[in-house]
Short mmCIF file of C-alpha atoms in Angstrom, two decimals:
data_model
loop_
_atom_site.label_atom_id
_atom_site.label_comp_id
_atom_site.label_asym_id
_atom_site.label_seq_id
_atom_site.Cartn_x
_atom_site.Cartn_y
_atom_site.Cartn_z
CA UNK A 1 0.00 0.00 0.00
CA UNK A 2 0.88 3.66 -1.34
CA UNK A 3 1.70 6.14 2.00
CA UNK A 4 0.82 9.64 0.62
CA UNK A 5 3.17 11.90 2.46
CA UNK A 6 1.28 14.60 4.45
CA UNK A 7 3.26 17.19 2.80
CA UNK A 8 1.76 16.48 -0.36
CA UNK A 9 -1.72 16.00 0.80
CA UNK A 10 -0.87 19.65 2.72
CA UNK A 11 -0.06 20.83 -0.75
CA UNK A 12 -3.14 19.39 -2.55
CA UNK A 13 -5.35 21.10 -0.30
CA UNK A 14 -3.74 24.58 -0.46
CA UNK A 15 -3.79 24.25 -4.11
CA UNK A 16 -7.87 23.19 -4.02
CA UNK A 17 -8.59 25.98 -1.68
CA UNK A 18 -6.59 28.89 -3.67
CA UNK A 19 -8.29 27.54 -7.49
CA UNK A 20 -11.92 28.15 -5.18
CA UNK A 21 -10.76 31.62 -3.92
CA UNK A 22 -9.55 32.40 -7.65
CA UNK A 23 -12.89 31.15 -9.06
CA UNK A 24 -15.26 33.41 -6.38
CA UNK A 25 -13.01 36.36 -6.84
CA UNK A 26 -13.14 36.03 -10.50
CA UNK A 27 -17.09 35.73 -9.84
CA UNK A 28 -17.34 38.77 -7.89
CA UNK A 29 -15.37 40.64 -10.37
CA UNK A 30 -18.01 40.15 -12.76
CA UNK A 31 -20.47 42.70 -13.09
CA UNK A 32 -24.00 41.55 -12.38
CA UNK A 33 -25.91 39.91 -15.43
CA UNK A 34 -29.25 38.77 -13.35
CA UNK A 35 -30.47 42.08 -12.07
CA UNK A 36 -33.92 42.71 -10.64
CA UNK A 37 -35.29 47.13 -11.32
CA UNK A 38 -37.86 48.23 -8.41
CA UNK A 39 -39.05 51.38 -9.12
CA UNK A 40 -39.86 52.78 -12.21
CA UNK A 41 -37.13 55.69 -12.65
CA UNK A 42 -34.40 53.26 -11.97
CA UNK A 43 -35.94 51.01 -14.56
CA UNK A 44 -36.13 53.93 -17.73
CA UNK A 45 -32.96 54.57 -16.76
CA UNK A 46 -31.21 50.65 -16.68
CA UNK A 47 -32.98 51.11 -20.39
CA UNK A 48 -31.87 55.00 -21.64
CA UNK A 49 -27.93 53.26 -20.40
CA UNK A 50 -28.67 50.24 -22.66
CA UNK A 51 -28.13 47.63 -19.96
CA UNK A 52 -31.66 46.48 -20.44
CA UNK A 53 -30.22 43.06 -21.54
CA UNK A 54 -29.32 42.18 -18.07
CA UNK A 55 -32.80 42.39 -16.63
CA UNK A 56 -34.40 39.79 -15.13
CA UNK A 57 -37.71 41.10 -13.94
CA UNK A 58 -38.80 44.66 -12.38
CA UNK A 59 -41.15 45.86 -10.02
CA UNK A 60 -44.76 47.04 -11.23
CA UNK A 61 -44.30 50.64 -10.94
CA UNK A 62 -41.73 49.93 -14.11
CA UNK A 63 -44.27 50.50 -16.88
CA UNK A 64 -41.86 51.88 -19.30
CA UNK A 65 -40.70 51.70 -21.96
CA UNK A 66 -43.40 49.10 -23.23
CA UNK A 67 -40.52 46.74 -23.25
CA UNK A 68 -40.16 46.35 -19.55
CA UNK A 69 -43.92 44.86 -19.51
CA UNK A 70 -42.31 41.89 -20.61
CA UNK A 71 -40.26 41.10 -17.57
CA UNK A 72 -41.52 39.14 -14.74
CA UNK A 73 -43.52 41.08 -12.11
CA UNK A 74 -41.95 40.97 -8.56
CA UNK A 75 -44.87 43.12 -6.48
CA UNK A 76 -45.28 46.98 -6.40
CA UNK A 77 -42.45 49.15 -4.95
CA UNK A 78 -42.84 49.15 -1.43
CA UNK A 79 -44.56 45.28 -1.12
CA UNK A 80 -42.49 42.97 -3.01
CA UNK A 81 -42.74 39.99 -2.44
CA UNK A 82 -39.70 37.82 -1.62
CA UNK A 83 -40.66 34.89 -2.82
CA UNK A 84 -41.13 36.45 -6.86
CA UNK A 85 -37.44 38.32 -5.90
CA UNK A 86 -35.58 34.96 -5.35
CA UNK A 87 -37.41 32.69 -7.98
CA UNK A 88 -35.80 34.66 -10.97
CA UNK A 89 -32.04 34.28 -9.44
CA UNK A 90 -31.09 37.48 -9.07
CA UNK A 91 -26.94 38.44 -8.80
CA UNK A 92 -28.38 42.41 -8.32
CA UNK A 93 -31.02 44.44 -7.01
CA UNK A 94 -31.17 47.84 -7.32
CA UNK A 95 -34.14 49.47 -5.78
CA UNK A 96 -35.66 53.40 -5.65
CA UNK A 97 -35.07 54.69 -1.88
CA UNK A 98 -38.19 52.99 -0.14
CA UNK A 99 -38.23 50.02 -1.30
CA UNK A 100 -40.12 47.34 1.15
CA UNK A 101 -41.50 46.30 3.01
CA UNK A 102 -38.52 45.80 5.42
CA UNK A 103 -39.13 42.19 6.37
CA UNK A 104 -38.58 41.65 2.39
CA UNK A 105 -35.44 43.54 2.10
CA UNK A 106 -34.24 40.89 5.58
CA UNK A 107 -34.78 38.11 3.74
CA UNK A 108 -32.49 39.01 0.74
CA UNK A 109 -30.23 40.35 2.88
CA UNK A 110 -30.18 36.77 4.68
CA UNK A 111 -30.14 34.95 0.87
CA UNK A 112 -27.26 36.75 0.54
CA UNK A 113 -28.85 38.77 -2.62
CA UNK A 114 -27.05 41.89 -3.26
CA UNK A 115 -29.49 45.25 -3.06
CA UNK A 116 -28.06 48.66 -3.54
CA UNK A 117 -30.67 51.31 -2.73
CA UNK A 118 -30.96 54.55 -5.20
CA UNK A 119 -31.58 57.84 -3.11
CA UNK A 120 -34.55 59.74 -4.41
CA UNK A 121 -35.23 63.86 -4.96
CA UNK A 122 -36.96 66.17 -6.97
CA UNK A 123 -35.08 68.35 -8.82
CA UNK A 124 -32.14 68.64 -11.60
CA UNK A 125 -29.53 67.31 -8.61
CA UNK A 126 -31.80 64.54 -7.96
CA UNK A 127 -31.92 63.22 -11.81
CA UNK A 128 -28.41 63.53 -11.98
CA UNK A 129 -27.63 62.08 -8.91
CA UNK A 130 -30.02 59.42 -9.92
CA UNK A 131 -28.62 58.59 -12.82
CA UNK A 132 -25.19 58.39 -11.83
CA UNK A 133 -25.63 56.21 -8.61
CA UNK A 134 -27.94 53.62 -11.19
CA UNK A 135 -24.89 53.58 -14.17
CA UNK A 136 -22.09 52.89 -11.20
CA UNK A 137 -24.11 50.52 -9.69
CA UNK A 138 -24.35 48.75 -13.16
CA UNK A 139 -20.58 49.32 -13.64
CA UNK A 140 -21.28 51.94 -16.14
CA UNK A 141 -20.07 55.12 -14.91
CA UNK A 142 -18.63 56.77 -18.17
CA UNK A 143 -22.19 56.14 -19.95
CA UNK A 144 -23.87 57.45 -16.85
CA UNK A 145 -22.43 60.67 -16.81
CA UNK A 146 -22.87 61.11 -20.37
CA UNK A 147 -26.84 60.19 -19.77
CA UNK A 148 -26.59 62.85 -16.50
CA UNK A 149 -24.92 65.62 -18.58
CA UNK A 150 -27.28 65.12 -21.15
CA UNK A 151 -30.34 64.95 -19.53
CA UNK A 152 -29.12 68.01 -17.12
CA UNK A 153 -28.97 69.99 -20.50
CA UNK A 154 -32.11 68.72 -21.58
CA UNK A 155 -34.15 70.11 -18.13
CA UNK A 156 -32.76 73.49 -18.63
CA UNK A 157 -33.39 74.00 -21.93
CA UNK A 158 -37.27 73.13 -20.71
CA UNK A 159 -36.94 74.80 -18.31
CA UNK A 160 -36.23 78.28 -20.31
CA UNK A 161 -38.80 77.42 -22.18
CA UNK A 162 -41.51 77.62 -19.12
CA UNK A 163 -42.03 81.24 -19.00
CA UNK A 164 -45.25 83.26 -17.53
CA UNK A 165 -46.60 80.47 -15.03
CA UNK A 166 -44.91 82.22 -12.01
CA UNK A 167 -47.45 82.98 -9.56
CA UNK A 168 -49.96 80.47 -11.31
CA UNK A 169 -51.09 78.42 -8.39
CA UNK A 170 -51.52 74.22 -9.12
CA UNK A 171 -53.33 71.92 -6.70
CA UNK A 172 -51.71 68.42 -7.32
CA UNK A 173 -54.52 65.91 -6.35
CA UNK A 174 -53.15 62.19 -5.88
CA UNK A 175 -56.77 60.92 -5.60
CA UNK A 176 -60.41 61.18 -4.32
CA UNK A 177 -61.54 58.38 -3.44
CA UNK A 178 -65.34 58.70 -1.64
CA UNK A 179 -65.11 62.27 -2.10
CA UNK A 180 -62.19 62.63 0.02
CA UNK A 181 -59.24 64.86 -1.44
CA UNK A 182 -55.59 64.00 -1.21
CA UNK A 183 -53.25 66.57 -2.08
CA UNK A 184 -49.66 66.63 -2.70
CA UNK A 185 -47.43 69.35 -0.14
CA UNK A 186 -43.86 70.43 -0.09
CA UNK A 187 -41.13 67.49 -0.01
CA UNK A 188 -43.77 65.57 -3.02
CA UNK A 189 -42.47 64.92 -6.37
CA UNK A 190 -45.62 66.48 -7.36
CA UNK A 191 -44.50 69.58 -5.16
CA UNK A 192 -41.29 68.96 -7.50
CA UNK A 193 -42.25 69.19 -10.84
CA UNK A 194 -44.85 72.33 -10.03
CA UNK A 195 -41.83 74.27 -8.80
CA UNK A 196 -39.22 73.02 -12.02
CA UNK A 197 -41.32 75.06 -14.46
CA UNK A 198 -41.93 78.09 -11.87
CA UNK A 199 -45.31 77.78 -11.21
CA UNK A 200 -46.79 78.04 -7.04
CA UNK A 201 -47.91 74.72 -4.88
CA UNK A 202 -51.26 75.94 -3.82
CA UNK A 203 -50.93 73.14 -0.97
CA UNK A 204 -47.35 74.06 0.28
CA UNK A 205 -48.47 74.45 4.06
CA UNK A 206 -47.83 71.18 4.45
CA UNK A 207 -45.81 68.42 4.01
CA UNK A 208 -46.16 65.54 2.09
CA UNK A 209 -49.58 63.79 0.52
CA UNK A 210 -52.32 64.44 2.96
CA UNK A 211 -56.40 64.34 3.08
CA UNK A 212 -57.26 68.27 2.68
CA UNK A 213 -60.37 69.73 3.89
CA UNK A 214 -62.83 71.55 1.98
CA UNK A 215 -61.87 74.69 3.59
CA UNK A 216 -57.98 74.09 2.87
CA UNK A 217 -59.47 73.87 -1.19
CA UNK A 218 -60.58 76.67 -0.95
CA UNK A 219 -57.96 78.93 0.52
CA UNK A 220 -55.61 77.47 -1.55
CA UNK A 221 -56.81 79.29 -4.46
CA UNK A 222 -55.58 76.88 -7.28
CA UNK A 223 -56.28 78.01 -10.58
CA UNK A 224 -55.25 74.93 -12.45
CA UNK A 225 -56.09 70.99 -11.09
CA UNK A 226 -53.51 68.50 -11.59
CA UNK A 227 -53.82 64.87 -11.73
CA UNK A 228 -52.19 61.84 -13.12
CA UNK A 229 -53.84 60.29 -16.01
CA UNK A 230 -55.52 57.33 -14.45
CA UNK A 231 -57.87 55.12 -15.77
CA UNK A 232 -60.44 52.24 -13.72
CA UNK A 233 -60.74 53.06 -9.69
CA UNK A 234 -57.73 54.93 -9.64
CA UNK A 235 -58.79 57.83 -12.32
CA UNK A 236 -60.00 60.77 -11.53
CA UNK A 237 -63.14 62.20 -13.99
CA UNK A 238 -64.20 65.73 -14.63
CA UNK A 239 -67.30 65.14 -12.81
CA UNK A 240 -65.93 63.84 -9.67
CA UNK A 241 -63.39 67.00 -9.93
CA UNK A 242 -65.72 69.85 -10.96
CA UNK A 243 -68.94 68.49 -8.88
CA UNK A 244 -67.19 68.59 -5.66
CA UNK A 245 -68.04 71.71 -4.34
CA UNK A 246 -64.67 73.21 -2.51
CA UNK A 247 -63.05 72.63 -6.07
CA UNK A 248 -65.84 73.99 -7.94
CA UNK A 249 -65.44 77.32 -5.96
CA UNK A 250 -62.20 77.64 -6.77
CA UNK A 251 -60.82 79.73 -9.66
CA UNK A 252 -60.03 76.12 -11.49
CA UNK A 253 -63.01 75.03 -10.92
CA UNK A 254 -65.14 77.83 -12.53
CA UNK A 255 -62.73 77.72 -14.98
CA UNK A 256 -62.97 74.00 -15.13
CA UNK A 257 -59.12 73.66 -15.55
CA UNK A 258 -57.06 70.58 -15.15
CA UNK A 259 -54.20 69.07 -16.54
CA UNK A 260 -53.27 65.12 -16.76
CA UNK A 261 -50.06 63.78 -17.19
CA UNK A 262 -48.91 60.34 -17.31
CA UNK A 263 -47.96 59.63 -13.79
CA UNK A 264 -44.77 58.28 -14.19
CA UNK A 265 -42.86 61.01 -16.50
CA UNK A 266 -44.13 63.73 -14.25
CA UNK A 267 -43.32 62.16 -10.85
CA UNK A 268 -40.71 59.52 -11.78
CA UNK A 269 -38.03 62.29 -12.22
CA UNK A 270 -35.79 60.54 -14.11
CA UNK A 271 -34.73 60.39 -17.76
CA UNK A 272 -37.96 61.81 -19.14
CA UNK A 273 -37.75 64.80 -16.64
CA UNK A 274 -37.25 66.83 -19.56
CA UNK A 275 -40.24 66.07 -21.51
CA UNK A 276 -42.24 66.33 -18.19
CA UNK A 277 -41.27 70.08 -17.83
CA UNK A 278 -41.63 70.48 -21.56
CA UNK A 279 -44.84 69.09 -21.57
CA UNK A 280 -46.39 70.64 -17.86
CA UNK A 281 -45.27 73.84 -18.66
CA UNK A 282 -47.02 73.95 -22.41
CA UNK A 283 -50.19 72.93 -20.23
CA UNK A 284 -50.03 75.09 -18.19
CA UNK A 285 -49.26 78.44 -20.47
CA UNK A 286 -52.90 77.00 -22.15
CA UNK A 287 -55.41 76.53 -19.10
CA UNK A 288 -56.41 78.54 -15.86
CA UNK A 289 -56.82 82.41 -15.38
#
């Protein structure tokens, strides 16, 4: 019988262990090509970077471009579920700030799933900031700030564009469900976008989305309605609008003003900011006093 001298067996193992440190170094070296998009910002811009190939699935706030309806479905934004995260073998997530619930994010922190989380804003900084944090976290930082730049010079050519809406005051309404309005504040994308093309928040006393009273409608003066355009229980009609009575007092109301914009572009602030502020603004110059 053969004796294997222990120096050699010593050696054989060193030699196993360094090929398996070689192999997972050489695996985390590679960038991610399994990646899961939650929220719909980070998801236009994985696409405007052209790293849509390495998408796996995306959350259901990601409803463009029409491409990204393909993808698997892994819950809306802040309830995903788990369970649709893991079955599609993810190497990446990267997630808007938000994303949850938090018992979700736990358990891929414990599959050992990597998530990095995208901060959020609403203004030019925040795009660009956006944008940048998305392209390094795909490994993509020269494309990324060529998509920033670009996009930066995109918002303030809009932006120059938006003239004579200053002191026009917009009532962003998220929804009205039993008669009951909610209203978008200051710190509110919708807050955002109102101030980008220099128009007034007529509900900037307060912070946030909140129910408003009828009373708060009506001091607030708004001379132009806002809303997302929303179809099924989640749209928001002319009737309902200009039958409720604290809007139909106001000067939008008698005027029977409003403007709908897809939710996404005008909230999402992202890489279709620019056409948001194009298009608000040119909305704006045509209804209201």
């Amino acid at each position: 019988m053969t004796r294997i001298h222990p120096f050699f067996v010593l050696q054989t193992a060193l030699v196993v262990l360094l090929s398996l440190f070689l192999a997972a170094t050489a695996k985390a070296d590679q960038p991610a090509q399994r990646i899961v998009s939650v929220g719909g910002a980070v998801t236009e811009i994985v696409y405007a970077l052209g790293e849509d190939h390495r998408l796996v699935a995306r959350d259901t706030t990601s409803n463009h471009p029409a491409e990204a309806l393909e993808l698997p479905d892994v819950g809306y934004i802040r309830r995903l579920s788990p369970e649709g995260l893991l079955s599609v073998n993810p190497d990446l997530i990267i997630a808007q700030e938000g994303a949850g619930p938090p018992e979700a994010v736990a358990l891929l922190q414990e599959a050992a799933v990597p998530m990095i989380e995208i901060p959020e804003g609403h203004d030019t900084e925040a795009v660009v900031a956006k944008i940048t944090a998305v392209a390094e976290a795909l490994g993509v930082a020269e494309k990324g700030a060529a998509l920033a730049g670009d996009d930066r010079k995109q918002i303030e050519a809009a932006q120059a564009g938006a003239t004579g809406l200053a002191g026009k005051r917009v009532l962003f309404i998220l929804s009205m469900a039993g008669g009951r309005i909610m209203a978008g504040g200051v710190d509110t994308p919708a807050d955002g976008i109102i101030g980008m093309v220099g128009a007034t928040n007529a509900t900037a006393d307060f912070e946030g989305f909140k129910p408003v009273t009828d009373e708060a409608i009506l001091a607030s003066g708004a001379d132009v309605i806002l809303v997302m355009d929303r179809t099924g229980d989640m749209g928001i009609t002319d009737d309902a609008l200009f039958s409720h009575p604290a809007i139909a007092a106001t000067p939008a109301g008698q005027n029977r003003a409003v403007v709908r914009m897809d939710g996404m572009m005008m909230l999402g602030f992202s890489v279709r900011t620019p056409e948001a502020v194009r298009e608000l603004s040119k909305a704006l110059q045509q209804v209201g006093g």
